mmCIF file of C-alpha atoms in Angstrom:
data_model
loop_
_atom_site.group_PDB
_atom_site.id
_atom_site.type_symbol
_atom_site.label_atom_id
_atom_site.label_comp_id
_atom_site.label_asym_id
_atom_site.label_seq_id
_atom_site.Cartn_x
_atom_site.Cartn_y
_atom_site.Cartn_z
ATOM 1 C CA MET A 1 95.753 103.755 -75.512
ATOM 2 C CA VAL A 2 92.468 105.408 -74.513
ATOM 3 C CA TRP A 3 91.528 105.969 -78.151
ATOM 4 C CA THR A 4 92.235 102.284 -78.929
ATOM 5 C CA LEU A 5 89.974 101.081 -76.104
ATOM 6 C CA ALA A 6 87.194 103.447 -77.152
ATOM 7 C CA LEU A 7 87.399 102.239 -80.754
ATOM 8 C CA ALA A 8 87.308 98.572 -79.665
ATOM 9 C CA LEU A 9 84.230 99.190 -77.493
ATOM 10 C CA HIS A 10 82.518 100.896 -80.406
ATOM 11 C CA PHE A 11 83.084 97.904 -82.695
ATOM 12 C CA LEU A 12 81.881 95.487 -79.994
ATOM 13 C CA GLN A 13 78.644 97.449 -79.592
ATOM 14 C CA GLU A 14 78.048 97.387 -83.338
ATOM 15 C CA ASP A 15 78.626 93.616 -83.441
ATOM 16 C CA ALA A 16 76.242 93.035 -80.539
ATOM 17 C CA ALA A 17 73.567 95.153 -82.218
ATOM 18 C CA SER A 18 73.928 93.201 -85.459
ATOM 19 C CA VAL A 19 73.409 89.780 -83.770
ATOM 20 C CA PRO A 20 69.689 88.863 -83.683
ATOM 21 C CA PRO A 21 68.111 87.801 -80.379
ATOM 22 C CA ALA A 22 68.180 84.118 -79.475
ATOM 23 C CA ASN A 23 64.409 83.742 -79.507
ATOM 24 C CA THR A 24 64.130 85.342 -82.921
ATOM 25 C CA ALA A 25 66.879 83.142 -84.318
ATOM 26 C CA SER A 26 65.359 79.954 -82.912
ATOM 27 C CA SER A 27 61.854 80.810 -84.104
ATOM 28 C CA SER A 28 63.132 81.685 -87.561
ATOM 29 C CA ALA A 29 65.106 78.423 -87.675
ATOM 30 C CA ILE A 30 62.002 76.385 -86.787
ATOM 31 C CA ALA A 31 59.952 78.241 -89.377
ATOM 32 C CA GLU A 32 62.657 77.628 -91.971
ATOM 33 C CA MET A 33 62.758 73.906 -91.156
ATOM 34 C CA ILE A 34 58.983 73.634 -91.500
ATOM 35 C CA HIS A 35 59.074 75.572 -94.758
ATOM 36 C CA ASN A 36 61.819 73.344 -96.183
ATOM 37 C CA SER A 37 60.145 70.094 -95.086
ATOM 38 C CA GLY A 38 59.172 67.541 -97.676
ATOM 39 C CA PRO A 39 55.569 66.665 -98.531
ATOM 40 C CA VAL A 40 55.463 63.656 -96.182
ATOM 41 C CA ALA A 41 56.869 65.567 -93.211
ATOM 42 C CA PHE A 42 54.584 68.499 -93.932
ATOM 43 C CA ALA A 43 51.549 66.191 -94.050
ATOM 44 C CA VAL A 44 52.599 64.698 -90.698
ATOM 45 C CA LEU A 45 52.897 68.162 -89.175
ATOM 46 C CA VAL A 46 49.470 69.201 -90.487
ATOM 47 C CA LEU A 47 47.908 66.020 -89.107
ATOM 48 C CA LEU A 48 49.490 66.602 -85.719
ATOM 49 C CA LEU A 49 48.308 70.211 -85.740
ATOM 50 C CA LEU A 50 44.708 69.126 -86.373
ATOM 51 C CA ALA A 51 44.970 66.492 -83.640
ATOM 52 C CA SER A 52 46.306 69.081 -81.213
ATOM 53 C CA ILE A 53 43.457 71.509 -81.959
ATOM 54 C CA PHE A 54 40.881 68.743 -81.534
ATOM 55 C CA SER A 55 42.383 67.527 -78.257
ATOM 56 C CA TRP A 56 42.549 71.024 -76.786
ATOM 57 C CA THR A 57 38.925 71.633 -77.830
ATOM 58 C CA ILE A 58 37.843 68.468 -76.008
ATOM 59 C CA MET A 59 39.848 69.301 -72.898
ATOM 60 C CA LEU A 60 38.629 72.883 -72.620
ATOM 61 C CA SER A 61 34.978 71.979 -73.243
ATOM 62 C CA LYS A 62 35.076 69.112 -70.740
ATOM 63 C CA TRP A 63 36.828 71.211 -68.144
ATOM 64 C CA SER A 64 34.267 73.981 -68.524
ATOM 65 C CA GLY A 65 31.328 71.552 -68.401
ATOM 66 C CA LEU A 66 32.617 69.799 -65.293
ATOM 67 C CA GLY A 67 33.170 73.148 -63.628
ATOM 68 C CA ARG A 68 29.551 74.140 -64.236
ATOM 69 C CA ALA A 69 28.380 70.735 -63.024
ATOM 70 C CA ASP A 70 30.348 71.076 -59.776
ATOM 71 C CA LYS A 71 28.972 74.542 -59.131
ATOM 72 C CA GLN A 72 25.363 73.551 -59.778
ATOM 73 C CA SER A 73 25.736 70.342 -57.758
ATOM 74 C CA LYS A 74 26.810 72.302 -54.688
ATOM 75 C CA ARG A 75 23.844 74.655 -55.062
ATOM 76 C CA PHE A 76 21.432 71.774 -55.569
ATOM 77 C CA LEU A 77 22.716 69.951 -52.495
ATOM 78 C CA ARG A 78 22.214 73.077 -50.387
ATOM 79 C CA ALA A 79 18.651 73.435 -51.645
ATOM 80 C CA PHE A 80 17.952 69.745 -51.118
ATOM 81 C CA ARG A 81 19.245 69.671 -47.541
ATOM 82 C CA LYS A 82 17.396 72.825 -46.559
ATOM 83 C CA SER A 83 14.063 71.604 -47.878
ATOM 84 C CA SER A 84 11.773 69.359 -45.838
ATOM 85 C CA ARG A 85 9.633 68.025 -48.714
ATOM 86 C CA LEU A 86 10.537 66.301 -51.931
ATOM 87 C CA SER A 87 7.819 68.171 -53.792
ATOM 88 C CA GLU A 88 9.547 71.468 -52.993
ATOM 89 C CA VAL A 89 12.849 70.154 -54.331
ATOM 90 C CA ALA A 90 11.139 68.814 -57.456
ATOM 91 C CA THR A 91 9.736 72.248 -58.309
ATOM 92 C CA VAL A 92 13.156 73.940 -58.221
ATOM 93 C CA ALA A 93 15.289 71.070 -59.523
ATOM 94 C CA GLU A 94 15.239 72.322 -63.120
ATOM 95 C CA GLN A 95 17.114 75.444 -62.048
ATOM 96 C CA PHE A 96 20.175 73.270 -61.417
ATOM 97 C CA ARG A 97 19.974 71.294 -64.659
ATOM 98 C CA PRO A 98 23.748 71.185 -65.500
ATOM 99 C CA SER A 99 24.188 69.156 -62.323
ATOM 100 C CA PRO A 100 24.039 65.362 -62.820
ATOM 101 C CA LEU A 101 22.440 65.072 -59.384
ATOM 102 C CA VAL A 102 19.210 66.479 -60.825
ATOM 103 C CA SER A 103 18.835 63.436 -63.080
ATOM 104 C CA VAL A 104 19.336 61.097 -60.135
ATOM 105 C CA PHE A 105 16.770 62.994 -58.082
ATOM 106 C CA ASN A 106 14.199 63.018 -60.894
ATOM 107 C CA GLU A 107 14.507 59.288 -61.525
ATOM 108 C CA ILE A 108 14.116 58.382 -57.853
ATOM 109 C CA HIS A 109 11.311 60.877 -57.313
ATOM 110 C CA ASP A 110 9.371 59.647 -60.347
ATOM 111 C CA GLU A 111 9.706 56.019 -59.274
ATOM 112 C CA TYR A 112 8.615 56.930 -55.755
ATOM 113 C CA GLN A 113 5.575 58.730 -57.137
ATOM 114 C CA ARG A 114 4.649 55.730 -59.289
ATOM 115 C CA GLN A 115 4.848 53.342 -56.361
ATOM 116 C CA ASN A 116 2.687 55.034 -53.748
ATOM 117 C CA GLY A 117 2.130 58.623 -54.748
ATOM 118 C CA GLY A 118 5.129 59.986 -52.856
ATOM 119 C CA ARG A 119 3.791 59.126 -49.386
ATOM 120 C CA GLY A 120 4.853 56.543 -46.882
ATOM 121 C CA LEU A 121 7.466 53.846 -47.214
ATOM 122 C CA PRO A 122 8.227 52.768 -50.792
ATOM 123 C CA ARG A 123 6.736 49.420 -51.680
ATOM 124 C CA ASN A 124 9.836 48.375 -53.627
ATOM 125 C CA PRO A 125 13.082 50.007 -52.387
ATOM 126 C CA ILE A 126 15.143 47.917 -54.790
ATOM 127 C CA ALA A 127 13.396 49.613 -57.705
ATOM 128 C CA LEU A 128 14.455 52.992 -56.320
ATOM 129 C CA GLU A 129 18.062 51.799 -56.099
ATOM 130 C CA ARG A 130 17.914 50.579 -59.690
ATOM 131 C CA ALA A 131 16.493 53.925 -60.827
ATOM 132 C CA ALA A 132 19.341 55.745 -59.063
ATOM 133 C CA ALA A 133 21.961 53.459 -60.636
ATOM 134 C CA THR A 134 20.444 53.914 -64.096
ATOM 135 C CA ALA A 135 20.384 57.696 -63.790
ATOM 136 C CA SER A 136 23.991 57.769 -62.570
ATOM 137 C CA SER A 137 25.147 55.548 -65.421
ATOM 138 C CA GLU A 138 23.365 57.621 -68.063
ATOM 139 C CA SER A 139 24.722 60.915 -66.710
ATOM 140 C CA LEU A 140 28.267 59.550 -66.480
ATOM 141 C CA THR A 141 28.099 58.161 -70.011
ATOM 142 C CA LEU A 142 26.999 61.563 -71.286
ATOM 143 C CA MET A 143 29.860 63.309 -69.514
ATOM 144 C CA GLU A 144 32.381 60.771 -70.858
ATOM 145 C CA SER A 145 31.533 61.495 -74.489
ATOM 146 C CA ARG A 146 34.565 62.199 -76.734
ATOM 147 C CA MET A 147 36.967 61.056 -74.020
ATOM 148 C CA THR A 148 37.944 58.107 -76.210
ATOM 149 C CA TRP A 149 39.108 60.550 -78.881
ATOM 150 C CA LEU A 150 41.340 62.266 -76.350
ATOM 151 C CA ALA A 151 42.823 58.928 -75.297
ATOM 152 C CA THR A 152 43.351 57.966 -78.948
ATOM 153 C CA ILE A 153 45.180 61.208 -79.728
ATOM 154 C CA ALA A 154 47.368 60.797 -76.646
ATOM 155 C CA ALA A 155 48.265 57.249 -77.727
ATOM 156 C CA ILE A 156 48.897 57.674 -81.455
ATOM 157 C CA ALA A 157 50.468 61.149 -81.613
ATOM 158 C CA PRO A 158 53.987 59.875 -80.716
ATOM 159 C CA PHE A 159 53.687 57.154 -83.364
ATOM 160 C CA ILE A 160 52.660 59.695 -86.000
ATOM 161 C CA GLY A 161 55.703 61.747 -85.045
ATOM 162 C CA LEU A 162 57.799 58.567 -85.156
ATOM 163 C CA PHE A 163 56.604 57.935 -88.695
ATOM 164 C CA GLY A 164 57.869 61.395 -89.645
ATOM 165 C CA THR A 165 61.134 60.588 -87.885
ATOM 166 C CA VAL A 166 61.642 57.363 -89.841
ATOM 167 C CA TRP A 167 60.783 59.080 -93.095
ATOM 168 C CA GLY A 168 63.273 61.858 -92.329
ATOM 169 C CA ILE A 169 66.028 59.321 -91.656
ATOM 170 C CA ILE A 170 65.210 57.585 -94.934
ATOM 171 C CA ASP A 171 65.390 60.946 -96.700
ATOM 172 C CA ALA A 172 68.725 61.661 -95.029
ATOM 173 C CA PHE A 173 70.242 58.363 -96.192
ATOM 174 C CA HIS A 174 68.836 58.939 -99.665
ATOM 175 C CA GLY A 175 70.486 62.343 -99.785
ATOM 176 C CA LEU A 176 73.717 60.809 -98.535
ATOM 177 C CA GLY A 177 73.645 58.210 -101.302
ATOM 178 C CA THR A 178 72.831 60.786 -103.939
ATOM 179 C CA ALA A 179 75.627 63.124 -102.880
ATOM 180 C CA GLY A 180 78.171 60.299 -102.760
ATOM 181 C CA ALA A 181 79.951 61.859 -99.800
ATOM 182 C CA ALA A 182 79.241 62.068 -96.086
ATOM 183 C CA THR A 183 78.651 65.787 -95.846
ATOM 184 C CA LEU A 184 76.392 67.750 -93.519
ATOM 185 C CA ARG A 185 74.639 69.391 -96.460
ATOM 186 C CA ALA A 186 73.514 65.996 -97.733
ATOM 187 C CA VAL A 187 71.921 64.734 -94.504
ATOM 188 C CA ALA A 188 70.787 67.995 -92.880
ATOM 189 C CA PRO A 189 67.313 68.256 -94.517
ATOM 190 C CA GLY A 190 66.322 64.710 -93.617
ATOM 191 C CA ILE A 191 67.613 64.984 -90.056
ATOM 192 C CA SER A 192 65.776 68.264 -89.516
ATOM 193 C CA GLU A 193 62.524 66.701 -90.738
ATOM 194 C CA ALA A 194 63.025 63.757 -88.393
ATOM 195 C CA LEU A 195 63.673 65.928 -85.366
ATOM 196 C CA ILE A 196 60.846 68.396 -85.937
ATOM 197 C CA THR A 197 58.217 65.669 -86.452
ATOM 198 C CA THR A 198 59.408 63.893 -83.300
ATOM 199 C CA ALA A 199 59.100 67.099 -81.303
ATOM 200 C CA ALA A 200 55.663 67.814 -82.783
ATOM 201 C CA GLY A 201 54.406 64.353 -81.801
ATOM 202 C CA LEU A 202 55.530 64.867 -78.217
ATOM 203 C CA VAL A 203 54.021 68.359 -78.072
ATOM 204 C CA VAL A 204 50.650 66.921 -79.079
ATOM 205 C CA ALA A 205 50.776 63.766 -76.942
ATOM 206 C CA VAL A 206 51.956 65.125 -73.589
ATOM 207 C CA PRO A 207 49.086 67.640 -73.002
ATOM 208 C CA ALA A 208 46.556 65.054 -74.209
ATOM 209 C CA VAL A 209 47.807 62.472 -71.692
ATOM 210 C CA ILE A 210 47.756 64.974 -68.836
ATOM 211 C CA GLY A 211 44.287 66.222 -69.781
ATOM 212 C CA TYR A 212 42.904 62.698 -70.110
ATOM 213 C CA ASN A 213 44.189 61.661 -66.696
ATOM 214 C CA GLN A 214 42.881 64.797 -64.989
ATOM 215 C CA LEU A 215 39.468 64.600 -66.645
ATOM 216 C CA THR A 216 39.166 60.895 -65.843
ATOM 217 C CA ALA A 217 39.822 61.625 -62.170
ATOM 218 C CA ARG A 218 37.153 64.328 -62.145
ATOM 219 C CA LEU A 219 34.668 62.030 -63.864
ATOM 220 C CA ARG A 220 35.280 59.399 -61.203
ATOM 221 C CA GLU A 221 34.527 62.039 -58.580
ATOM 222 C CA GLN A 222 31.268 62.878 -60.339
ATOM 223 C CA GLY A 223 30.275 59.214 -60.410
ATOM 224 C CA ALA A 224 31.015 58.768 -56.704
ATOM 225 C CA ARG A 225 29.101 61.961 -55.911
ATOM 226 C CA MET A 226 26.033 60.720 -57.787
ATOM 227 C CA ASP A 227 26.146 57.371 -55.970
ATOM 228 C CA ASP A 228 26.426 59.106 -52.605
ATOM 229 C CA PHE A 229 23.547 61.427 -53.402
ATOM 230 C CA GLY A 230 21.360 58.513 -54.488
ATOM 231 C CA ARG A 231 21.936 56.776 -51.152
ATOM 232 C CA GLU A 232 21.322 60.020 -49.271
ATOM 233 C CA LEU A 233 18.039 60.557 -51.102
ATOM 234 C CA LEU A 234 16.868 57.005 -50.396
ATOM 235 C CA ASN A 235 17.707 57.435 -46.709
ATOM 236 C CA ALA A 236 15.812 60.729 -46.638
ATOM 237 C CA ILE A 237 12.733 59.082 -48.162
ATOM 238 C CA GLU A 238 12.772 56.220 -45.670
ATOM 239 C CA ASN A 239 13.400 58.475 -42.682
ATOM 240 C CA ALA A 240 10.638 60.892 -43.707
ATOM 241 C CA ALA A 241 8.205 58.007 -44.119
ATOM 242 C CA MET A 242 9.080 56.512 -40.734
ATOM 243 C CA VAL A 243 8.733 59.727 -38.750
ATOM 244 C CA THR A 244 5.453 60.743 -40.381
ATOM 245 C CA PRO A 245 2.777 60.305 -37.730
ATOM 246 C CA THR A 246 -0.025 58.010 -38.692
ATOM 247 C CA GLN A 247 -3.503 58.858 -37.416
ATOM 248 C CA PRO A 248 -5.232 55.912 -35.731
ATOM 249 C CA PRO A 249 -8.570 55.021 -37.234
ATOM 250 C CA GLN A 250 -11.399 56.846 -35.470
ATOM 251 C CA PRO A 251 -14.380 54.765 -34.364
ATOM 252 C CA PRO A 252 -17.578 55.643 -36.155
ATOM 253 C CA THR A 253 -19.840 58.088 -34.369
ATOM 254 C CA PRO A 254 -23.003 56.334 -33.233
ATOM 255 C CA THR A 255 -26.182 57.668 -34.688
ATOM 256 C CA TYR A 256 -29.595 57.285 -33.176
ATOM 257 C CA ALA A 257 -32.972 57.415 -34.685
ATOM 258 C CA ALA A 258 -35.402 59.998 -33.460
ATOM 259 C CA GLU A 259 -37.594 57.447 -31.733
ATOM 260 C CA GLU A 260 -34.595 55.872 -29.944
ATOM 261 C CA LEU A 261 -33.546 59.058 -28.172
ATOM 262 C CA PRO A 262 -34.252 58.870 -24.438
ATOM 263 C CA ARG A 263 -37.275 60.830 -23.371
ATOM 264 C CA ARG A 264 -37.015 63.366 -20.645
ATOM 265 C CA ARG A 265 -38.940 62.715 -17.509
ATOM 266 C CA ALA A 266 -41.698 65.160 -17.000
ATOM 267 C CA PHE A 267 -41.881 66.752 -13.608
#
């Protein structure tokens, strides 16, 4: 009895060692399905792969750029709030160039200089507000570049995968008609193409949708931050101009001619 149990355990161990791992089997099955795909399904998969690479490139570059902009904006705000003169901020503003707040500051500062040389109350505050709005719009438009491509990929990737799905179903029915019998061997290639293209479309679309929504929210935050900074800068200009003491005009010193000076009395 003991020898029988030992022999059975030995055979079970050999069978377990001969079975490949689940991950290896699944990965090899996916690779085999891709390899056995038809030209249309393969073209769909290549197109989805290129779209996925492009979308991830956009997301990573935008995420990195917005991170640098946030970091430089915080540093610029600290420097701006510590300084007491706009000229001092203007000299160091270029150090924080990745920040969109620098563009807003430069536009307002330049307009303020054109109006009255950077001293006193601005003659046209509405022009300063327009300069701030223009700078904010230009910076936001620059940061939103290529976002439409990300939205397009997120929208059309499932439909590209659906096209591969429909083509795979057509191929499956064609194989069924050619074989003349409803067998699994006749419909398996077409069904596998349909399923793998559907999965590929979802794999491309889902990260693109998530990335687009997250980046859009961060861009809205950048726009609101630029608007707030523009109002803060305008308030700082008006407050600095109002608290600047103005020297009253001094009366002219009277001058006398030599013959008009009073003569001293001789004793």
